[in-house]
């Protein structure tokens, strides 16, 4: 008989492992995943070519009485020993199960009071909805599938909820950490998401945004980068760019780099949306871009290698990276919402991630109805707190030796964005670090431009006064002026493009985006920079249920929002698009 052991690891036999891999694969639609409900068999080790075990983890064990008392429909379950929550859906003899954790930002699901069929649950964070009978998310529609757990019967007719754990790719050809000499590994913060890593005799740079704006003229650098930033880029042996957003893929920065070193190796992940898909239009002459597969070690020299991983929520675009030098791992999750689907290496030497929030235009650019200033302020405060708690929990779970919050040091500094700047309050990195310290012994580092962390010293003695070298006294930390002129000239010129002289471009844009089957009607009102209606500007309705453009609001019950939108050209390099200011969520105000 099986004992009530809640957390054990058990290797799968080869036949079960093959089925497990097929059932687990997050890329496979939930409707095609195998529903494994079968008696427990004896288990033998299963090895990959690198002798890494495929394992299962027993997350919850229900006694025969508990199993017999499961109700039809949705059952919310908790492992009292671990405090972890699960959902089990019963439809006669068919059972499906998953973790009670939203795939978006890890929120808890509760009963959806609007669901009269008893099949869906609602996330307490952003109202995402999951149909647990199909394990597909229905809000937002057509988005994701939930990763399923395997349900098995034990020998006494109890039930087990099992998680299938494939081998971790970073465990292939494992290396034991070696002693690091002082100064051998140094991490220098430049600005925003840009780090300059000295790894033995090699140099690697992350996400260089060091000049100019991002997202048209919406974001500007908060920190003043070191004066030698271009020299630092030019002497790098390789650069990693995580994704195509312009605060990471900065064409103004890369243009300056390409003018001096066009052949510098730049590594990106093999995402569905190529990082450099606008390279030709940008006019930036880079000749050595390397697209690498996910989950494979890329060997730089005998001591240095790195591995790029995809995001679990936005695998088509976002990536993160593990850099390993002499067995010491540096984990950079960048902007990933759920990096590598939540499976990450623990106890790394250094972890860094975003922290600030504020990347969305919601709710600052929404008006009318419930969107009062008081509601917006409370919503933003609540969302930022949720993000802080999520990041703190992730750090607590992974237990890195050192944690650094970065990739959030931007500001809406253009005068016409004054309202956005004042409303869109960001998280304080020190607040996150203090929260982490309350719950763990992880050492934290709030970086300043030009500050350098000596990894060898910090790992030996986190209190070493030479472990972190701050920039010289008097160094300018925060920018107090920005050169708007050259960039605004290009942006303003784009408004005169031929496409914007024809109203049909609006329909083409929404049709191209393809977002529909969502009960939402939005009125888009073109405004000037003070958000006053623009004379002769666009004023139209979009019904996202069938992606139509009605003259009047439909008679059915529906959420309705009015969005004032500034007239603004949008250029990423020389790729021209129309930026509906603040409408980054594309009609999903509850996300």
PDB file of N, CA, C and O in Angstrom, residues 89-147:
ATOM      1  N   UNK A  89     -11.272  18.545 -11.970  1.00  0.00           N
ATOM      2  CA  UNK A  89     -12.573  18.595 -12.641  1.00  0.00           C
ATOM      3  C   UNK A  89     -13.043  17.171 -12.901  1.00  0.00           C
ATOM      4  O   UNK A  89     -12.336  16.353 -13.492  1.00  0.00           O
ATOM      5  N   UNK A  90     -14.266  16.887 -12.454  1.00  0.00           N
ATOM      6  CA  UNK A  90     -14.828  15.540 -12.608  1.00  0.00           C
ATOM      7  C   UNK A  90     -16.045  15.595 -13.512  1.00  0.00           C
ATOM      8  O   UNK A  90     -16.967  16.387 -13.297  1.00  0.00           O
ATOM      9  N   UNK A  91     -16.043  14.766 -14.541  1.00  0.00           N
ATOM     10  CA  UNK A  91     -17.183  14.600 -15.435  1.00  0.00           C
ATOM     11  C   UNK A  91     -17.439  13.114 -15.578  1.00  0.00           C
ATOM     12  O   UNK A  91     -16.821  12.431 -16.391  1.00  0.00           O
ATOM     13  N   UNK A  92     -18.286  12.613 -14.706  1.00  0.00           N
ATOM     14  CA  UNK A  92     -18.557  11.181 -14.605  1.00  0.00           C
ATOM     15  C   UNK A  92     -17.252  10.456 -14.256  1.00  0.00           C
ATOM     16  O   UNK A  92     -16.678  10.691 -13.218  1.00  0.00           O
ATOM     17  N   UNK A  93     -16.746   9.619 -15.148  1.00  0.00           N
ATOM     18  CA  UNK A  93     -15.519   8.885 -14.818  1.00  0.00           C
ATOM     19  C   UNK A  93     -14.256   9.597 -15.297  1.00  0.00           C
ATOM     20  O   UNK A  93     -13.152   9.136 -15.041  1.00  0.00           O
ATOM     21  N   UNK A  94     -14.429  10.727 -15.967  1.00  0.00           N
ATOM     22  CA  UNK A  94     -13.271  11.440 -16.518  1.00  0.00           C
ATOM     23  C   UNK A  94     -12.805  12.511 -15.542  1.00  0.00           C
ATOM     24  O   UNK A  94     -13.601  13.310 -15.050  1.00  0.00           O
ATOM     25  N   UNK A  95     -11.509  12.515 -15.296  1.00  0.00           N
ATOM     26  CA  UNK A  95     -10.922  13.467 -14.359  1.00  0.00           C
ATOM     27  C   UNK A  95      -9.815  14.261 -15.052  1.00  0.00           C
ATOM     28  O   UNK A  95      -9.015  13.702 -15.795  1.00  0.00           O
ATOM     29  N   UNK A  96      -9.777  15.568 -14.783  1.00  0.00           N
ATOM     30  CA  UNK A  96      -8.683  16.416 -15.246  1.00  0.00           C
ATOM     31  C   UNK A  96      -8.243  17.267 -14.067  1.00  0.00           C
ATOM     32  O   UNK A  96      -9.065  17.685 -13.243  1.00  0.00           O
ATOM     33  N   UNK A  97      -6.947  17.548 -13.988  1.00  0.00           N
ATOM     34  CA  UNK A  97      -6.429  18.286 -12.834  1.00  0.00           C
ATOM     35  C   UNK A  97      -5.324  19.237 -13.272  1.00  0.00           C
ATOM     36  O   UNK A  97      -4.634  19.016 -14.274  1.00  0.00           O
ATOM     37  N   UNK A  98      -5.143  20.289 -12.499  1.00  0.00           N
ATOM     38  CA  UNK A  98      -4.078  21.251 -12.746  1.00  0.00           C
ATOM     39  C   UNK A  98      -3.750  21.953 -11.444  1.00  0.00           C
ATOM     40  O   UNK A  98      -4.481  21.847 -10.452  1.00  0.00           O
ATOM     41  N   UNK A  99      -2.649  22.660 -11.437  1.00  0.00           N
ATOM     42  CA  UNK A  99      -2.326  23.514 -10.295  1.00  0.00           C
ATOM     43  C   UNK A  99      -3.288  24.693 -10.272  1.00  0.00           C
ATOM     44  O   UNK A  99      -3.691  25.203 -11.317  1.00  0.00           O
ATOM     45  N   UNK A 100      -3.642  25.128  -9.071  1.00  0.00           N
ATOM     46  CA  UNK A 100      -4.471  26.318  -8.946  1.00  0.00           C
ATOM     47  C   UNK A 100      -3.559  27.532  -9.018  1.00  0.00           C
ATOM     48  O   UNK A 100      -3.249  28.180  -8.022  1.00  0.00           O
ATOM     49  N   UNK A 101      -3.129  27.832 -10.236  1.00  0.00           N
ATOM     50  CA  UNK A 101      -2.187  28.925 -10.471  1.00  0.00           C
ATOM     51  C   UNK A 101      -2.370  29.427 -11.893  1.00  0.00           C
ATOM     52  O   UNK A 101      -2.205  28.674 -12.847  1.00  0.00           O
ATOM     53  N   UNK A 102      -2.736  30.697 -12.024  1.00  0.00           N
ATOM     54  CA  UNK A 102      -2.945  31.275 -13.339  1.00  0.00           C
ATOM     55  C   UNK A 102      -1.628  31.350 -14.090  1.00  0.00           C
ATOM     56  O   UNK A 102      -0.591  31.691 -13.520  1.00  0.00           O
ATOM     57  N   UNK A 103      -1.684  31.074 -15.363  1.00  0.00           N
ATOM     58  CA  UNK A 103      -0.479  31.054 -16.183  1.00  0.00           C
ATOM     59  C   UNK A 103       0.054  32.450 -16.456  1.00  0.00           C
ATOM     60  O   UNK A 103       1.188  32.612 -16.890  1.00  0.00           O
ATOM     61  N   UNK A 104      -0.761  33.462 -16.191  1.00  0.00           N
ATOM     62  CA  UNK A 104      -0.352  34.834 -16.489  1.00  0.00           C
ATOM     63  C   UNK A 104       0.673  35.327 -15.485  1.00  0.00           C
ATOM     64  O   UNK A 104       1.837  35.513 -15.810  1.00  0.00           O
ATOM     65  N   UNK A 105       0.239  35.504 -14.219  1.00  0.00           N
ATOM     66  CA  UNK A 105       1.160  35.985 -13.187  1.00  0.00           C
ATOM     67  C   UNK A 105       1.005  35.219 -11.880  1.00  0.00           C
ATOM     68  O   UNK A 105       1.248  35.754 -10.802  1.00  0.00           O
ATOM     69  N   UNK A 106       0.596  33.954 -11.983  1.00  0.00           N
ATOM     70  CA  UNK A 106       0.593  33.097 -10.807  1.00  0.00           C
ATOM     71  C   UNK A 106      -0.536  33.341  -9.832  1.00  0.00           C
ATOM     72  O   UNK A 106      -0.450  32.928  -8.669  1.00  0.00           O
ATOM     73  N   UNK A 107      -1.615  33.991 -10.270  1.00  0.00           N
ATOM     74  CA  UNK A 107      -2.732  34.262  -9.370  1.00  0.00           C
ATOM     75  C   UNK A 107      -3.525  33.016  -9.025  1.00  0.00           C
ATOM     76  O   UNK A 107      -3.441  31.983  -9.698  1.00  0.00           O
ATOM     77  N   UNK A 108      -4.329  33.099  -7.962  1.00  0.00           N
ATOM     78  CA  UNK A 108      -5.149  31.985  -7.496  1.00  0.00           C
ATOM     79  C   UNK A 108      -6.513  32.021  -8.181  1.00  0.00           C
ATOM     80  O   UNK A 108      -7.133  33.080  -8.295  1.00  0.00           O
ATOM     81  N   UNK A 109      -6.988  30.868  -8.629  1.00  0.00           N
ATOM     82  CA  UNK A 109      -8.311  30.770  -9.238  1.00  0.00           C
ATOM     83  C   UNK A 109      -9.379  30.563  -8.153  1.00  0.00           C
ATOM     84  O   UNK A 109      -9.146  29.883  -7.146  1.00  0.00           O
ATOM     85  N   UNK A 110     -10.552  31.157  -8.394  1.00  0.00           N
ATOM     86  CA  UNK A 110     -11.717  30.928  -7.546  1.00  0.00           C
ATOM     87  C   UNK A 110     -12.898  30.608  -8.457  1.00  0.00           C
ATOM     88  O   UNK A 110     -12.810  30.709  -9.687  1.00  0.00           O
ATOM     89  N   UNK A 111     -14.030  30.258  -7.864  1.00  0.00           N
ATOM     90  CA  UNK A 111     -15.221  29.941  -8.644  1.00  0.00           C
ATOM     91  C   UNK A 111     -15.660  31.154  -9.444  1.00  0.00           C
ATOM     92  O   UNK A 111     -15.664  32.278  -8.949  1.00  0.00           O
ATOM     93  N   UNK A 112     -16.018  30.942 -10.688  1.00  0.00           N
ATOM     94  CA  UNK A 112     -16.495  32.006 -11.563  1.00  0.00           C
ATOM     95  C   UNK A 112     -18.011  32.102 -11.415  1.00  0.00           C
ATOM     96  O   UNK A 112     -18.748  31.245 -11.892  1.00  0.00           O
ATOM     97  N   UNK A 113     -18.490  33.147 -10.741  1.00  0.00           N
ATOM     98  CA  UNK A 113     -19.920  33.252 -10.452  1.00  0.00           C
ATOM     99  C   UNK A 113     -20.739  33.516 -11.714  1.00  0.00           C
ATOM    100  O   UNK A 113     -21.959  33.372 -11.709  1.00  0.00           O
ATOM    101  N   UNK A 114     -20.069  33.912 -12.800  1.00  0.00           N
ATOM    102  CA  UNK A 114     -20.777  34.145 -14.058  1.00  0.00           C
ATOM    103  C   UNK A 114     -20.913  32.873 -14.890  1.00  0.00           C
ATOM    104  O   UNK A 114     -21.551  32.893 -15.948  1.00  0.00           O
ATOM    105  N   UNK A 115     -20.315  31.789 -14.414  1.00  0.00           N
ATOM    106  CA  UNK A 115     -20.342  30.526 -15.166  1.00  0.00           C
ATOM    107  C   UNK A 115     -21.462  29.649 -14.626  1.00  0.00           C
ATOM    108  O   UNK A 115     -21.385  29.136 -13.506  1.00  0.00           O
ATOM    109  N   UNK A 116     -22.506  29.477 -15.405  1.00  0.00           N
ATOM    110  CA  UNK A 116     -23.645  28.678 -14.967  1.00  0.00           C
ATOM    111  C   UNK A 116     -23.495  27.203 -15.315  1.00  0.00           C
ATOM    112  O   UNK A 116     -24.297  26.376 -14.883  1.00  0.00           O
ATOM    113  N   UNK A 117     -22.468  26.861 -16.102  1.00  0.00           N
ATOM    114  CA  UNK A 117     -22.245  25.468 -16.482  1.00  0.00           C
ATOM    115  C   UNK A 117     -21.289  24.751 -15.538  1.00  0.00           C
ATOM    116  O   UNK A 117     -21.089  23.540 -15.660  1.00  0.00           O
ATOM    117  N   UNK A 118     -20.650  25.502 -14.633  1.00  0.00           N
ATOM    118  CA  UNK A 118     -19.763  24.872 -13.658  1.00  0.00           C
ATOM    119  C   UNK A 118     -18.478  24.335 -14.239  1.00  0.00           C
ATOM    120  O   UNK A 118     -17.952  23.322 -13.772  1.00  0.00           O
ATOM    121  N   UNK A 119     -17.945  25.036 -15.256  1.00  0.00           N
ATOM    122  CA  UNK A 119     -16.728  24.544 -15.897  1.00  0.00           C
ATOM    123  C   UNK A 119     -15.567  25.530 -15.812  1.00  0.00           C
ATOM    124  O   UNK A 119     -14.442  25.156 -16.121  1.00  0.00           O
ATOM    125  N   UNK A 120     -15.803  26.765 -15.433  1.00  0.00           N
ATOM    126  CA  UNK A 120     -14.730  27.755 -15.487  1.00  0.00           C
ATOM    127  C   UNK A 120     -14.409  28.330 -14.113  1.00  0.00           C
ATOM    128  O   UNK A 120     -15.255  28.359 -13.215  1.00  0.00           O
ATOM    129  N   UNK A 121     -13.176  28.786 -13.983  1.00  0.00           N
ATOM    130  CA  UNK A 121     -12.697  29.443 -12.771  1.00  0.00           C
ATOM    131  C   UNK A 121     -12.101  30.785 -13.168  1.00  0.00           C
ATOM    132  O   UNK A 121     -11.704  30.991 -14.310  1.00  0.00           O
ATOM    133  N   UNK A 122     -12.030  31.705 -12.200  1.00  0.00           N
ATOM    134  CA  UNK A 122     -11.575  33.071 -12.475  1.00  0.00           C
ATOM    135  C   UNK A 122     -10.373  33.404 -11.606  1.00  0.00           C
ATOM    136  O   UNK A 122     -10.361  33.114 -10.404  1.00  0.00           O
ATOM    137  N   UNK A 123      -9.351  34.034 -12.217  1.00  0.00           N
ATOM    138  CA  UNK A 123      -8.152  34.425 -11.472  1.00  0.00           C
ATOM    139  C   UNK A 123      -8.443  35.676 -10.654  1.00  0.00           C
ATOM    140  O   UNK A 123      -9.067  36.624 -11.133  1.00  0.00           O
ATOM    141  N   UNK A 124      -7.959  35.681  -9.433  1.00  0.00           N
ATOM    142  CA  UNK A 124      -8.188  36.812  -8.537  1.00  0.00           C
ATOM    143  C   UNK A 124      -7.308  38.007  -8.861  1.00  0.00           C
ATOM    144  O   UNK A 124      -7.509  39.085  -8.295  1.00  0.00           O
ATOM    145  N   UNK A 125      -6.338  37.838  -9.743  1.00  0.00           N
ATOM    146  CA  UNK A 125      -5.446  38.959 -10.065  1.00  0.00           C
ATOM    147  C   UNK A 125      -5.987  39.822 -11.191  1.00  0.00           C
ATOM    148  O   UNK A 125      -6.125  41.039 -11.051  1.00  0.00           O
ATOM    149  N   UNK A 126      -6.258  39.220 -12.349  1.00  0.00           N
ATOM    150  CA  UNK A 126      -6.625  40.015 -13.519  1.00  0.00           C
ATOM    151  C   UNK A 126      -7.853  39.479 -14.239  1.00  0.00           C
ATOM    152  O   UNK A 126      -8.068  39.776 -15.412  1.00  0.00           O
ATOM    153  N   UNK A 127      -8.645  38.663 -13.528  1.00  0.00           N
ATOM    154  CA  UNK A 127      -9.892  38.139 -14.100  1.00  0.00           C
ATOM    155  C   UNK A 127      -9.705  37.234 -15.309  1.00  0.00           C
ATOM    156  O   UNK A 127     -10.621  37.066 -16.102  1.00  0.00           O
ATOM    157  N   UNK A 128      -8.520  36.674 -15.471  1.00  0.00           N
ATOM    158  CA  UNK A 128      -8.374  35.649 -16.501  1.00  0.00           C
ATOM    159  C   UNK A 128      -9.263  34.461 -16.122  1.00  0.00           C
ATOM    160  O   UNK A 128      -9.423  34.144 -14.941  1.00  0.00           O
ATOM    161  N   UNK A 129      -9.833  33.811 -17.137  1.00  0.00           N
ATOM    162  CA  UNK A 129     -10.746  32.700 -16.885  1.00  0.00           C
ATOM    163  C   UNK A 129     -10.252  31.437 -17.582  1.00  0.00           C
ATOM    164  O   UNK A 129      -9.808  31.481 -18.731  1.00  0.00           O
ATOM    165  N   UNK A 130     -10.375  30.331 -16.864  1.00  0.00           N
ATOM    166  CA  UNK A 130      -9.925  29.027 -17.369  1.00  0.00           C
ATOM    167  C   UNK A 130     -11.094  28.061 -17.384  1.00  0.00           C
ATOM    168  O   UNK A 130     -11.790  27.890 -16.375  1.00  0.00           O
ATOM    169  N   UNK A 131     -11.335  27.428 -18.524  1.00  0.00           N
ATOM    170  CA  UNK A 131     -12.306  26.342 -18.633  1.00  0.00           C
ATOM    171  C   UNK A 131     -11.582  25.055 -18.251  1.00  0.00           C
ATOM    172  O   UNK A 131     -10.777  24.533 -19.024  1.00  0.00           O
ATOM    173  N   UNK A 132     -11.842  24.551 -17.048  1.00  0.00           N
ATOM    174  CA  UNK A 132     -11.090  23.384 -16.570  1.00  0.00           C
ATOM    175  C   UNK A 132     -11.579  22.086 -17.205  1.00  0.00           C
ATOM    176  O   UNK A 132     -10.934  21.042 -17.049  1.00  0.00           O
ATOM    177  N   UNK A 133     -12.704  22.132 -17.928  1.00  0.00           N
ATOM    178  CA  UNK A 133     -13.137  20.930 -18.635  1.00  0.00           C
ATOM    179  C   UNK A 133     -12.292  20.698 -19.887  1.00  0.00           C
ATOM    180  O   UNK A 133     -12.156  19.574 -20.361  1.00  0.00           O
ATOM    181  N   UNK A 134     -11.716  21.777 -20.420  1.00  0.00           N
ATOM    182  CA  UNK A 134     -10.863  21.669 -21.606  1.00  0.00           C
ATOM    183  C   UNK A 134      -9.427  22.105 -21.326  1.00  0.00           C
ATOM    184  O   UNK A 134      -8.547  21.900 -22.155  1.00  0.00           O
ATOM    185  N   UNK A 135      -9.208  22.749 -20.153  1.00  0.00           N
ATOM    186  CA  UNK A 135      -7.920  23.316 -19.763  1.00  0.00           C
ATOM    187  C   UNK A 135      -7.464  24.404 -20.740  1.00  0.00           C
ATOM    188  O   UNK A 135      -6.276  24.618 -20.947  1.00  0.00           O
ATOM    189  N   UNK A 136      -8.448  25.125 -21.295  1.00  0.00           N
ATOM    190  CA  UNK A 136      -8.144  26.253 -22.165  1.00  0.00           C
ATOM    191  C   UNK A 136      -8.609  27.544 -21.502  1.00  0.00           C
ATOM    192  O   UNK A 136      -9.668  27.579 -20.869  1.00  0.00           O
ATOM    193  N   UNK A 137      -7.814  28.594 -21.666  1.00  0.00           N
ATOM    194  CA  UNK A 137      -8.216  29.900 -21.160  1.00  0.00           C
ATOM    195  C   UNK A 137      -9.274  30.492 -22.086  1.00  0.00           C
ATOM    196  O   UNK A 137      -9.138  30.469 -23.311  1.00  0.00           O
ATOM    197  N   UNK A 138     -10.353  31.008 -21.483  1.00  0.00           N
ATOM    198  CA  UNK A 138     -11.433  31.600 -22.268  1.00  0.00           C
ATOM    199  C   UNK A 138     -11.452  33.126 -22.134  1.00  0.00           C
ATOM    200  O   UNK A 138     -12.209  33.805 -22.812  1.00  0.00           O
ATOM    201  N   UNK A 139     -10.649  33.653 -21.226  1.00  0.00           N
ATOM    202  CA  UNK A 139     -10.465  35.106 -21.117  1.00  0.00           C
ATOM    203  C   UNK A 139      -9.021  35.356 -20.695  1.00  0.00           C
ATOM    204  O   UNK A 139      -8.662  35.066 -19.569  1.00  0.00           O
ATOM    205  N   UNK A 140      -8.172  35.854 -21.597  1.00  0.00           N
ATOM    206  CA  UNK A 140      -8.478  36.245 -22.975  1.00  0.00           C
ATOM    207  C   UNK A 140      -8.694  35.034 -23.879  1.00  0.00           C
ATOM    208  O   UNK A 140      -8.047  34.007 -23.692  1.00  0.00           O
ATOM    209  N   UNK A 141      -9.606  35.166 -24.843  1.00  0.00           N
ATOM    210  CA  UNK A 141      -9.933  34.017 -25.695  1.00  0.00           C
ATOM    211  C   UNK A 141      -8.778  33.664 -26.625  1.00  0.00           C
ATOM    212  O   UNK A 141      -8.015  34.522 -27.053  1.00  0.00           O
ATOM    213  N   UNK A 142      -8.692  32.372 -26.930  1.00  0.00           N
ATOM    214  CA  UNK A 142      -7.699  31.916 -27.901  1.00  0.00           C
ATOM    215  C   UNK A 142      -6.273  32.164 -27.479  1.00  0.00           C
ATOM    216  O   UNK A 142      -5.400  32.362 -28.318  1.00  0.00           O
ATOM    217  N   UNK A 143      -6.001  32.141 -26.163  1.00  0.00           N
ATOM    218  CA  UNK A 143      -4.662  32.523 -25.706  1.00  0.00           C
ATOM    219  C   UNK A 143      -3.803  31.321 -25.333  1.00  0.00           C
ATOM    220  O   UNK A 143      -2.902  30.951 -26.063  1.00  0.00           O
ATOM    221  N   UNK A 144      -4.108  30.672 -24.192  1.00  0.00           N
ATOM    222  CA  UNK A 144      -3.208  29.641 -23.686  1.00  0.00           C
ATOM    223  C   UNK A 144      -3.975  28.387 -23.299  1.00  0.00           C
ATOM    224  O   UNK A 144      -5.199  28.385 -23.179  1.00  0.00           O
ATOM    225  N   UNK A 145      -3.210  27.334 -23.068  1.00  0.00           N
ATOM    226  CA  UNK A 145      -3.718  26.119 -22.449  1.00  0.00           C
ATOM    227  C   UNK A 145      -3.030  25.945 -21.101  1.00  0.00           C
ATOM    228  O   UNK A 145      -1.861  26.290 -20.952  1.00  0.00           O
ATOM    229  N   UNK A 146      -3.748  25.436 -20.138  1.00  0.00           N
ATOM    230  CA  UNK A 146      -3.185  25.193 -18.819  1.00  0.00           C
ATOM    231  C   UNK A 146      -2.416  23.877 -18.814  1.00  0.00           C
ATOM    232  O   UNK A 146      -2.871  22.880 -19.401  1.00  0.00           O
ATOM    233  N   UNK A 147      -1.258  23.855 -18.175  1.00  0.00           N
ATOM    234  CA  UNK A 147      -0.505  22.607 -18.054  1.00  0.00           C
ATOM    235  C   UNK A 147      -1.250  21.664 -17.114  1.00  0.00           C
ATOM    236  O   UNK A 147      -1.617  22.031 -15.993  1.00  0.00           O
TER     237      UNK A 147
END
